Tab-separated table of C-alpha atoms and ligand atoms in Angstrom:
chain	number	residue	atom	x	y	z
A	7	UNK	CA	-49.238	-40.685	-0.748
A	8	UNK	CA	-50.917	-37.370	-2.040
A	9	UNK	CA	-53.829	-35.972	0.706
A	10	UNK	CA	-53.635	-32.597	1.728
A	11	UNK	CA	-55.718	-33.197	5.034
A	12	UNK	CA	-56.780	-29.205	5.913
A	13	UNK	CA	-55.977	-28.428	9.959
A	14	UNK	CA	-56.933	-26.337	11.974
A	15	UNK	CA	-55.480	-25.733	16.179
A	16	UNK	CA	-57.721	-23.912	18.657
A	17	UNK	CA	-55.769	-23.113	21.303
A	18	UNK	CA	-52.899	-22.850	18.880
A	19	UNK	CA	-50.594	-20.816	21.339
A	20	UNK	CA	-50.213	-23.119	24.120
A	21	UNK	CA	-47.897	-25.664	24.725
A	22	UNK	CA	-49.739	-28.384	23.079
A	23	UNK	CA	-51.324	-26.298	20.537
A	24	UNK	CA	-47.528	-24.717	19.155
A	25	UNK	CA	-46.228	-28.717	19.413
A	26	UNK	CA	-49.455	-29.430	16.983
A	27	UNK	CA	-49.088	-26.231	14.538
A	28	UNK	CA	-45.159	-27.569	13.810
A	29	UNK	CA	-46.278	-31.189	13.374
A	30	UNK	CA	-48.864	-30.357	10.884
A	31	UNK	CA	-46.534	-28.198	9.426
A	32	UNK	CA	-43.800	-30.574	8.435
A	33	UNK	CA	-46.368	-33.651	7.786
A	34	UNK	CA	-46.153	-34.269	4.460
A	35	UNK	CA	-50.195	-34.803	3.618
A	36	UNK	CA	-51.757	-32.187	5.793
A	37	UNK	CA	-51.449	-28.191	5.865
A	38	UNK	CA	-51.782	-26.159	8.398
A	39	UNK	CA	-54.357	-23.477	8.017
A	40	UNK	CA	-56.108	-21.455	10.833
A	41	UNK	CA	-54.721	-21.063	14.749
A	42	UNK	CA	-56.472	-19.202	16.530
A	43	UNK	CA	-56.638	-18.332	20.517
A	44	UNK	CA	-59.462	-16.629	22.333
A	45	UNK	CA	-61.442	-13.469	21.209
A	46	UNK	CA	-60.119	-11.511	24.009
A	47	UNK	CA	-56.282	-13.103	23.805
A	48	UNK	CA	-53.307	-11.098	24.589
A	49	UNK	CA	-51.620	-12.921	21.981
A	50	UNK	CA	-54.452	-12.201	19.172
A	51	UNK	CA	-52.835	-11.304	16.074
A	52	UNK	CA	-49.365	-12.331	17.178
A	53	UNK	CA	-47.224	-14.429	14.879
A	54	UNK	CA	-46.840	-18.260	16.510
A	55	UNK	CA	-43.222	-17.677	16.081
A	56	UNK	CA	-43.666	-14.686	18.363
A	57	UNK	CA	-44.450	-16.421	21.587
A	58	UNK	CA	-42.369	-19.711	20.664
A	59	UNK	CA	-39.111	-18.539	19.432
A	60	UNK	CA	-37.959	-22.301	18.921
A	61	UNK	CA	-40.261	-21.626	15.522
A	62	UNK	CA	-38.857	-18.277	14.264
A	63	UNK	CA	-38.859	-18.446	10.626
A	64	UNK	CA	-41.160	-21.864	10.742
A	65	UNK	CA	-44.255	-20.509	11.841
A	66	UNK	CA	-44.986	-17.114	11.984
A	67	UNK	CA	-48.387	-17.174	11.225
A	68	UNK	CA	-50.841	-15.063	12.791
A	69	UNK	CA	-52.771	-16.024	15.853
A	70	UNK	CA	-56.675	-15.521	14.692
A	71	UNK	CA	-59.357	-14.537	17.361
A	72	UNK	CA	-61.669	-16.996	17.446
A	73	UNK	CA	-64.856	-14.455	16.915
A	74	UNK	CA	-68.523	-15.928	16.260
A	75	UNK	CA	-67.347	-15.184	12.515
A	76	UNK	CA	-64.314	-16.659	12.403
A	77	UNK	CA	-65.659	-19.972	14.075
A	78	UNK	CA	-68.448	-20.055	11.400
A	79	UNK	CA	-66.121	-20.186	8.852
A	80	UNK	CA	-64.450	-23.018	9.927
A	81	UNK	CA	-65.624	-25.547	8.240
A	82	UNK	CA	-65.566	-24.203	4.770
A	83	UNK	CA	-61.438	-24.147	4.885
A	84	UNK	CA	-60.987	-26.962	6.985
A	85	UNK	CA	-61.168	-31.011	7.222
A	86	UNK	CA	-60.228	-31.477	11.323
A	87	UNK	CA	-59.907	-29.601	13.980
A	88	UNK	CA	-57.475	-30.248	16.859
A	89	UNK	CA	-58.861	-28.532	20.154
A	90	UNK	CA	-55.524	-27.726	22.246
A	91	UNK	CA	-58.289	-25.572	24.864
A	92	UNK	CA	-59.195	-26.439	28.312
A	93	UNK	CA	-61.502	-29.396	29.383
A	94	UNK	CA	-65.063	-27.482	29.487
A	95	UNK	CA	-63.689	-24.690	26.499
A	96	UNK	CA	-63.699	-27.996	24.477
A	97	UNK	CA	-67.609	-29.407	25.470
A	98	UNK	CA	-68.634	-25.396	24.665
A	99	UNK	CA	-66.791	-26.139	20.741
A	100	UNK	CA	-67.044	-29.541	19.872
A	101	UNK	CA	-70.146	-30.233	19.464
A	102	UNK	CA	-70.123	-26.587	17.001
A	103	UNK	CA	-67.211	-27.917	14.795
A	104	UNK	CA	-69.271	-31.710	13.948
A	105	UNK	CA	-72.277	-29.658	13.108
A	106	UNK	CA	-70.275	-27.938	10.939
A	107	UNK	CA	-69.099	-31.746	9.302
A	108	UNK	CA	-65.434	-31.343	10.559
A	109	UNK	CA	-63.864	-33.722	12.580
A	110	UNK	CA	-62.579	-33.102	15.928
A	111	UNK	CA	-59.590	-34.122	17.855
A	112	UNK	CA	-59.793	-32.923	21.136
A	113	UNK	CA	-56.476	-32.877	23.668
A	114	UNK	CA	-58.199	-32.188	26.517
A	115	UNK	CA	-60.525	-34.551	29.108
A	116	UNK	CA	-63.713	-33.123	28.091
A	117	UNK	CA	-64.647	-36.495	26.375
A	118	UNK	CA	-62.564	-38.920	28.033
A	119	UNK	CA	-65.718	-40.783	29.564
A	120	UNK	CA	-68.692	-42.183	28.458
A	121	UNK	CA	-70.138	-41.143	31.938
A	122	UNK	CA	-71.146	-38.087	32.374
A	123	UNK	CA	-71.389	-38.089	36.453
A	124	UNK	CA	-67.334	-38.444	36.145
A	125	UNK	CA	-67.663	-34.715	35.482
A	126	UNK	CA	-69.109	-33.003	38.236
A	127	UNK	CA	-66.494	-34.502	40.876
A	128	UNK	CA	-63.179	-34.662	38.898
A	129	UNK	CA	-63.341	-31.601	36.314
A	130	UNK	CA	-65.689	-29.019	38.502
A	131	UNK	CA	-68.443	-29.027	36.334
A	132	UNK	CA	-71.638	-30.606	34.588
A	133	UNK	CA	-71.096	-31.866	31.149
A	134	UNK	CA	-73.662	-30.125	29.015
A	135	UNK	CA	-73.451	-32.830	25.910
A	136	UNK	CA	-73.804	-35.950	27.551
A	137	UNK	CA	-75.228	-38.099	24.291
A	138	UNK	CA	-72.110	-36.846	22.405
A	139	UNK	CA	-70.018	-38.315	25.706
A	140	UNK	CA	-71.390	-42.038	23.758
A	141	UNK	CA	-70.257	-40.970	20.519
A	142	UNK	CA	-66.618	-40.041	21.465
A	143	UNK	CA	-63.899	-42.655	20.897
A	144	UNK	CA	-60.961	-42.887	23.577
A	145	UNK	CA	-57.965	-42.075	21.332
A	146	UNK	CA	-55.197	-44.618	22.861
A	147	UNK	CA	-53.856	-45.550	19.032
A	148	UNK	CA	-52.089	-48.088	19.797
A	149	UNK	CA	-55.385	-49.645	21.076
A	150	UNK	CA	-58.121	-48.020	19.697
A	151	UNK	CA	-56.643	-48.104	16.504
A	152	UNK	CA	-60.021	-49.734	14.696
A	153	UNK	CA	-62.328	-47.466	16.249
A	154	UNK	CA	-60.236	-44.390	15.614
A	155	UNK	CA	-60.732	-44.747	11.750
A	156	UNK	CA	-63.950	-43.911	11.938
A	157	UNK	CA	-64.483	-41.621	14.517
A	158	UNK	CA	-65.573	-38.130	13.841
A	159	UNK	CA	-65.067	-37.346	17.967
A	160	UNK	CA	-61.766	-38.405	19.502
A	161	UNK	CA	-61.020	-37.761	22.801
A	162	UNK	CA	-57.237	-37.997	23.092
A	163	UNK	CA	-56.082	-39.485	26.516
A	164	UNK	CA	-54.228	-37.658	28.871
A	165	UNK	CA	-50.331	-37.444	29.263
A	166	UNK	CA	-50.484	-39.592	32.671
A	167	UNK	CA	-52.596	-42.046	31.362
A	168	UNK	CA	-51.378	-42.222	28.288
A	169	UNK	CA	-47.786	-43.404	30.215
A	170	UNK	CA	-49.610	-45.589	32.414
A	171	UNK	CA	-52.196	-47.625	30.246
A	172	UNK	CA	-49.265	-48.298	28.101
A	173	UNK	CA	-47.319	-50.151	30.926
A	174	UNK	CA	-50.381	-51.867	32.007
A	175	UNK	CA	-52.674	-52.948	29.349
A	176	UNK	CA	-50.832	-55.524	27.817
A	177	UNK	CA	-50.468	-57.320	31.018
A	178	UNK	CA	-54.265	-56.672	31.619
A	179	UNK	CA	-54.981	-57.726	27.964
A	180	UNK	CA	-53.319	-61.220	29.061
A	181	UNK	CA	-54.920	-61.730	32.050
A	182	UNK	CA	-51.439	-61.781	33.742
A	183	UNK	CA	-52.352	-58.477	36.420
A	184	UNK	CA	-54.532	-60.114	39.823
A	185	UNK	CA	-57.804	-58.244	39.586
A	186	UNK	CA	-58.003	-58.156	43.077
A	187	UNK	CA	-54.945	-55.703	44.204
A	188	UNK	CA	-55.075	-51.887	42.543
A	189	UNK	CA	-51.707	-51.389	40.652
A	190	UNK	CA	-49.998	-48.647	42.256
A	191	UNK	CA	-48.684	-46.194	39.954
A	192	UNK	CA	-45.775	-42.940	41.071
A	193	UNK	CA	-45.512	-40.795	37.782
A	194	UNK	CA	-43.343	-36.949	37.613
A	195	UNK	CA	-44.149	-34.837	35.329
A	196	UNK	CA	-42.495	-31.667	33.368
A	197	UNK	CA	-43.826	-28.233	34.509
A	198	UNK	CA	-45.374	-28.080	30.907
A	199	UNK	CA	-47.772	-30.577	31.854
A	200	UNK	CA	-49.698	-27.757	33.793
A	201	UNK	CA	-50.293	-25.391	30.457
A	202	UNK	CA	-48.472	-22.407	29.378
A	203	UNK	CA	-50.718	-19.977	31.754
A	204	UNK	CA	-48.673	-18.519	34.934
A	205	UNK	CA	-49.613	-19.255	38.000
A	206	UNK	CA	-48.006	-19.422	41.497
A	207	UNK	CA	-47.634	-23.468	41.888
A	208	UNK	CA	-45.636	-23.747	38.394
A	209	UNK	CA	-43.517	-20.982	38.739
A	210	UNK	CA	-39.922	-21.557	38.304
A	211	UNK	CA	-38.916	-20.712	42.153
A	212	UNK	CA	-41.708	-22.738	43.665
A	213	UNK	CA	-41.430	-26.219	41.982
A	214	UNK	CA	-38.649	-28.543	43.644
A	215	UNK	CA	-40.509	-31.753	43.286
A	216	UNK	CA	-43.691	-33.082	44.962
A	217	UNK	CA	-46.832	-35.332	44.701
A	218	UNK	CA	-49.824	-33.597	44.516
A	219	UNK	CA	-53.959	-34.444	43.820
A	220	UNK	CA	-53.338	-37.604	46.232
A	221	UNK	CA	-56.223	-39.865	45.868
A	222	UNK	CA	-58.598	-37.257	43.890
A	223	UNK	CA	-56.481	-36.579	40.296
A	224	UNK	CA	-59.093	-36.811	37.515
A	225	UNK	CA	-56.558	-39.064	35.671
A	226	UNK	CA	-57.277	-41.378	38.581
A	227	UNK	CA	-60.359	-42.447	37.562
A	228	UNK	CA	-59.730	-41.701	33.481
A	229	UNK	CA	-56.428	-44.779	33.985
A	230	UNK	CA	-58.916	-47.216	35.824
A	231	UNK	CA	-61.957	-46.601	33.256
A	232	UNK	CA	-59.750	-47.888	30.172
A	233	UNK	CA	-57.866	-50.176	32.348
A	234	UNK	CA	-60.676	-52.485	33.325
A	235	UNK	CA	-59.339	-51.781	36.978
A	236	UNK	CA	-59.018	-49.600	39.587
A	237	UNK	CA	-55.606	-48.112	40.488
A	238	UNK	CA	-54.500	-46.036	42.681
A	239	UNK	CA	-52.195	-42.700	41.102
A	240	UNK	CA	-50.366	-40.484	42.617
A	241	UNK	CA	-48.647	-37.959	40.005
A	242	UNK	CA	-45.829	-35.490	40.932
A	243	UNK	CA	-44.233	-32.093	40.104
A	244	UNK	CA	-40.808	-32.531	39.104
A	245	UNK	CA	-38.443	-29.108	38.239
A	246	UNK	CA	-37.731	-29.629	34.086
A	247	UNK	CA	-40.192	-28.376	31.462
A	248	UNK	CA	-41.490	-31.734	29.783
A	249	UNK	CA	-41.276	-35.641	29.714
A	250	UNK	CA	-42.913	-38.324	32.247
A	251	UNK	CA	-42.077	-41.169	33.906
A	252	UNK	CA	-44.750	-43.303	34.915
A	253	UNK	CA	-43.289	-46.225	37.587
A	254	UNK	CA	-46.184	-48.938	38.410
A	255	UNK	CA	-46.082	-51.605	40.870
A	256	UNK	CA	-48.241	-54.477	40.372
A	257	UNK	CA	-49.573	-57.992	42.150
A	258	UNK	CA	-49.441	-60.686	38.922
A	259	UNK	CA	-51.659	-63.620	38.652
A	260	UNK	CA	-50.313	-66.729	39.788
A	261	UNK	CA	-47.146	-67.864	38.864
A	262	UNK	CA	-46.499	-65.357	36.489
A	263	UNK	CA	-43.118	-65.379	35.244
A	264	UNK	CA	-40.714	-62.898	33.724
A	265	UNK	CA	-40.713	-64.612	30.042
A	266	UNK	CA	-44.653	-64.346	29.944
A	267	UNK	CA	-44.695	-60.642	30.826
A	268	UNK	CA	-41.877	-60.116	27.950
A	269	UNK	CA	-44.158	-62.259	25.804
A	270	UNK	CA	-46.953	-60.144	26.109
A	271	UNK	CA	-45.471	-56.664	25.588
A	272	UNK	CA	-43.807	-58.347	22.548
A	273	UNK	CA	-47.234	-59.149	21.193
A	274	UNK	CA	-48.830	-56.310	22.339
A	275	UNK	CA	-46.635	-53.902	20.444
A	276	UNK	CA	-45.149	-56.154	17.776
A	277	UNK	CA	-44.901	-53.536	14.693
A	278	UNK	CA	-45.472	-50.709	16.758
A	279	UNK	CA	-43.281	-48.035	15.359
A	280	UNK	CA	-44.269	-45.456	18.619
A	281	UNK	CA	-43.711	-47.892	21.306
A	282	UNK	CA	-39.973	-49.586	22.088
A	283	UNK	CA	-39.507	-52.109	24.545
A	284	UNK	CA	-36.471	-52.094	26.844
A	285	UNK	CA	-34.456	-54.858	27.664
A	286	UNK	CA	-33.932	-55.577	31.296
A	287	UNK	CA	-31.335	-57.825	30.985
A	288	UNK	CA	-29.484	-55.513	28.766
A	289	UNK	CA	-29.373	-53.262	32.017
A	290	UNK	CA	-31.233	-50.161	30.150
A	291	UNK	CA	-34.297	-48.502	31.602
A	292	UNK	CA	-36.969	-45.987	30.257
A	293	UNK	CA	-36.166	-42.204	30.701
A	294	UNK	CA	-37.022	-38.704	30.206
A	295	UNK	CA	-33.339	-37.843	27.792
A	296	UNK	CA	-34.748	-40.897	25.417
A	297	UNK	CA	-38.351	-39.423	24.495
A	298	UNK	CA	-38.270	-35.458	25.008
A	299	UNK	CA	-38.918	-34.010	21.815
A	300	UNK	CA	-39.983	-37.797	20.075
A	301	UNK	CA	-43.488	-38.963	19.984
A	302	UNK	CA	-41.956	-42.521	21.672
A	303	UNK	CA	-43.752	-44.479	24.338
A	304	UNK	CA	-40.658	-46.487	25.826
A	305	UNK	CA	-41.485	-49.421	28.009
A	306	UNK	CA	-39.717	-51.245	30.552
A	307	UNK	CA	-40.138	-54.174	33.328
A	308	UNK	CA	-39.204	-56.470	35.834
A	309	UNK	CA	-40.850	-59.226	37.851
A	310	UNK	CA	-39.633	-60.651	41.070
A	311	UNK	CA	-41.201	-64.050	40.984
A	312	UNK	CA	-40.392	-65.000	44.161
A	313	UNK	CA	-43.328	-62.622	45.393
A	314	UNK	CA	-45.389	-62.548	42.539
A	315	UNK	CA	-44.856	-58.666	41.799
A	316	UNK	CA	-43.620	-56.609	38.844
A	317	UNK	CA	-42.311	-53.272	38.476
A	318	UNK	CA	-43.313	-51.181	34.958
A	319	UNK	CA	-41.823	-48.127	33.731
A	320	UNK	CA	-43.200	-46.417	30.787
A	321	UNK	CA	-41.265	-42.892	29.545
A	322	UNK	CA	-42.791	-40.327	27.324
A	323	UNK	CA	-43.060	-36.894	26.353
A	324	UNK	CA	-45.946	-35.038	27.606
A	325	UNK	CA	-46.730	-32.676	25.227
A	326	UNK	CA	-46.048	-35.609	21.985
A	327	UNK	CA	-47.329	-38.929	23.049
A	328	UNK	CA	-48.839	-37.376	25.702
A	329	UNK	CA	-51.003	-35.293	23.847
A	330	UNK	CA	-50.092	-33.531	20.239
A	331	UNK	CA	-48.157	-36.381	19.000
A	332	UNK	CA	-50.769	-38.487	19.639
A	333	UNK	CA	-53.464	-36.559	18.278
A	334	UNK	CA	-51.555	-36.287	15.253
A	335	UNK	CA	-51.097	-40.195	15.419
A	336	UNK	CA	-55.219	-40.634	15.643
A	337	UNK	CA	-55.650	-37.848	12.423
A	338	UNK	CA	-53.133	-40.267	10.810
A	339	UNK	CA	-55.414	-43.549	11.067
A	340	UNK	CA	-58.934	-41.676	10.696
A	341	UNK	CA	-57.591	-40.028	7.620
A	342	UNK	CA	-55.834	-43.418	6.106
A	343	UNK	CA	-52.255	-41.284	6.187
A	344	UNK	CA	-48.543	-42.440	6.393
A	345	UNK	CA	-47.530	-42.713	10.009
A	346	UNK	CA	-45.926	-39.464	10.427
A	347	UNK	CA	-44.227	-38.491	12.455
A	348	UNK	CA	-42.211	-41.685	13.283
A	349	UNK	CA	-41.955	-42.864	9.721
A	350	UNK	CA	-41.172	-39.604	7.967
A	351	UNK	CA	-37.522	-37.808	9.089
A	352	UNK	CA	-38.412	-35.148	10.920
B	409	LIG	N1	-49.729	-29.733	28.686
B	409	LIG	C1	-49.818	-31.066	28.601
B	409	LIG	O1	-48.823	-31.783	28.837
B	409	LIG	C2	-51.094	-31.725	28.223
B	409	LIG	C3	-52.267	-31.004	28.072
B	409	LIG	N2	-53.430	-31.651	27.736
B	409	LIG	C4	-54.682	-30.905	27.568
B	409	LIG	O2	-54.600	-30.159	26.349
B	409	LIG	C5	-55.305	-28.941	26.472
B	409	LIG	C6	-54.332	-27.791	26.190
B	409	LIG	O3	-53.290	-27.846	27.145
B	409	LIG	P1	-52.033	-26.861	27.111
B	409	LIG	O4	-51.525	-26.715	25.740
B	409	LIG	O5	-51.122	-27.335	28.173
B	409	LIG	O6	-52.735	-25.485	27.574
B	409	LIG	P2	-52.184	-24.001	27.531
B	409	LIG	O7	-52.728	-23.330	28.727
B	409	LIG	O8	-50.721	-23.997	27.317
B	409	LIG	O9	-52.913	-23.388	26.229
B	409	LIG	C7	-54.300	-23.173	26.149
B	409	LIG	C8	-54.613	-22.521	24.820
B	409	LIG	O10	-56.031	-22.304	24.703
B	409	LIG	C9	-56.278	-20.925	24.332
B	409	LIG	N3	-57.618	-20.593	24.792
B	409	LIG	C10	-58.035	-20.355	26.048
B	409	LIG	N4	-59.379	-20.131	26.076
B	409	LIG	C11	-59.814	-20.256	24.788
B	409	LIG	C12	-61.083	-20.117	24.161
B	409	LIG	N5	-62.192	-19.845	24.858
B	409	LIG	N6	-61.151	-20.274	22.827
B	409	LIG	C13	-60.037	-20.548	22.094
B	409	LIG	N7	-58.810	-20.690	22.633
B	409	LIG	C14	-58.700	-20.545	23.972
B	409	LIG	C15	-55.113	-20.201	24.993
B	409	LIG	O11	-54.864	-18.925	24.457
B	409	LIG	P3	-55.532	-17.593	25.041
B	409	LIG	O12	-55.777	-17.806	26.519
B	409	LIG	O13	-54.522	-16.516	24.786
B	409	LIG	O14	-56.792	-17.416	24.286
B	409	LIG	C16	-53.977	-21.161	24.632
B	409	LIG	O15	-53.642	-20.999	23.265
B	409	LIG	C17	-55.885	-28.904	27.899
B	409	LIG	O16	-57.187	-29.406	27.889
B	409	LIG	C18	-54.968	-29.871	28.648
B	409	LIG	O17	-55.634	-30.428	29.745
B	409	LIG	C19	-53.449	-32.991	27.475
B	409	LIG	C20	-52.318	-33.745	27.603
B	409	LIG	C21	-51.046	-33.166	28.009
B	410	LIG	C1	-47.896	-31.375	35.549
B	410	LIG	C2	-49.381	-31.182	35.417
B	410	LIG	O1	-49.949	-30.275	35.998
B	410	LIG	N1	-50.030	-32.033	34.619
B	410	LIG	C3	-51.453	-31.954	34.389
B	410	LIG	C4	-51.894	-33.051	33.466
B	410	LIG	C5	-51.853	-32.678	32.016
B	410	LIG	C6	-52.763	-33.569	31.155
B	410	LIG	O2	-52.553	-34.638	30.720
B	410	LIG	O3	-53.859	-33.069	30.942
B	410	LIG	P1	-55.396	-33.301	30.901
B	410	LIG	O4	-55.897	-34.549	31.439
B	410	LIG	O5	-55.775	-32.162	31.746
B	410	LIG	O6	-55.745	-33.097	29.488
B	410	LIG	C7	-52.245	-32.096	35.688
B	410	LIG	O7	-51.860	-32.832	36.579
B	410	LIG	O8	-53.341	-31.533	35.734
């Protein structure tokens, strides 16, 4: 049981970043030392607890500017690093931070794929560390789980796909999916899922609910890469701060029944303490109430067999499975830890 795992956030006073700081804080074999934001934050210097009130009196530790000095020292206080920065703020640091022997857990999509041309068309810009793209391990735990102990780089999947290759991979897995038809997946996200910055589409009076990147979200391409096959997303904007619901229509194989796609969520997930499977006949269905504020991936389905289609539903919270929960979840099997948070109270 004893490890005292040394943390550090970057990015510390977003929404993912805060979510991280608080699980690192309670986990009972890592400590949290350095947050920081930018150089030139507004927030520099600012206690956590300041900006996220939820953690007055939890933690109200100082927001540190990340400076060229205070990045160089890094590595002397620290064993990982959890990057809770935007997509090309991550490419600029992570490659600094394993130089420096730490490992890295990046939350955002800056090493999602092993190609590099992904980058140009889906994120805006031209990844500068392309070789390090190789090196980075896709941190889905529940399947990744092997390479994830040894990674020093994990990319930690988005909150969409995270949802989504959940529902589907176990069906993929068992050959069960037709290769030939995309799966069709309609997912709403919280507000929170667009970062803590302000800006005119997430603001309170504009958001009712709406689908939006149609046909061209990077998480299009980032679902269909780890899938084994293509898809076609559409996410939406729905008016609450945080949770998903990813809904996914599917073509099966032939005669595919409903007891063989039970069968192979069962065995996908048997033992899986993050992931609970719903059952349809019992008349419940994932949602947003059952996973806000849990680091849960609830599943649920349904197969007409009459036309050889199924309907998937997979529920989780953005900001915990979806991204710090998760990353906390990959820290736990690289550094051989108890399976906080789902095992420990919390
Ligand atoms: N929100 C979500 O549901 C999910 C987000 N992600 C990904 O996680 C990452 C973080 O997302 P989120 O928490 O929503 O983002 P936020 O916008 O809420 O927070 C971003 C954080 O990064 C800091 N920051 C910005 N620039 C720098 C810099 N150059 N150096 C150091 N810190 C910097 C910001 O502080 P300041 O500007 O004051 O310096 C802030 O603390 C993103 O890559 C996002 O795509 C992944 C899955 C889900
Ligand atoms: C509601 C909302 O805006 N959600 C974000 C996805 C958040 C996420 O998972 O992030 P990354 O892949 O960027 O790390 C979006 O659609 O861009």
């Amino acid at each position: 049981m004893t490890q005292n795992i040394r943390c550090a956030v970057i990015g510390a006073s977003g929404y993912t970043g805060v979510e991280l700081a608080a699980l690192i804080a309670r986990h009972p074999q890592m400590s949290l030392g350095g947050v920081y934001v930018s150089e030139a934050s507004l927030d520099a210097n600012k206690p956590l607890s300041q900006l996220h009130g939820r953690f007055l009196g939890l933690l109200d530790t100082p927001l540190t500017p990340l400076s060229e000095e205070a990045f160089a020292a890094i590595g002397t206080s620290h064993d990982v690093v959890f990057l809770a920065t935007e997509h090309q703020v991550s490419t600029q640091l992570a490659p600094k931070l394993l130089a420096q022997g730490l490992v890295v857990m990046d939350l955002s999509g800056g090493f999602r794929f092993a190609d590099a041309d992904i980058y140009p068309q889906y994120y805006g810009f031209d990844h500068a560390e392309p070789e390090l793209l190789k090196k980075a391990v896709y941190g889905l735990a529940e399947w990744n789980a092997e390479s994830i102990k040894t990674a020093n780089l994990v990319a930690v999947p988005g909150c969409y796909p995270t949802a989504t290759l959940s529902a589907l991979k176990p069906l993929k897995e068992a050959g069960l999916l037709d290769t030939q038809q995309y799966p069709v997946v309609n997912a709403v996200s919280g507000v929170t899922g667009a970062g803590r910055k302000a800006s005119m589409v997430n603001s309170f009076c504009e958001v009712s609910l709406h689908p939006y990147g149609i046909l061209g979200h990077r998480h299009q391409p980032e679902i269909g890469t780890h899938l084994g096959q293509d898809v076609i997303f559409t996410p939406h904007l729905g008016n609450f701060p945080r949770g998903i619901v990813s809904t996914v229509t599917v073509k099966l194989a032939s005669d595919v029944t409903q007891a063989q796609v039970t069968e192979a969520y069962q065995n996908a997930y048997a033992g899986s303490k993050c992931v609970r499977l719903y059952d349809e006949m019992a008349g419940q269905s994932p949602s947003i109430k059952n996973v806000v504020g849990t680091s849960h991936c609830d599943l649920g389905w349904k197969v007409d067999e009459t036309s050889g289609h199924a309907v998937l539903v997979a529920a989780i919270d953005n900001l915990l499975k979806g991204a710090a929960g998760q990353a906390i979840q990959c820290a736990n099997l690289r550094f051989g830890l108890i399976d906080f948070p789902l095992e420990a109270a919390s």
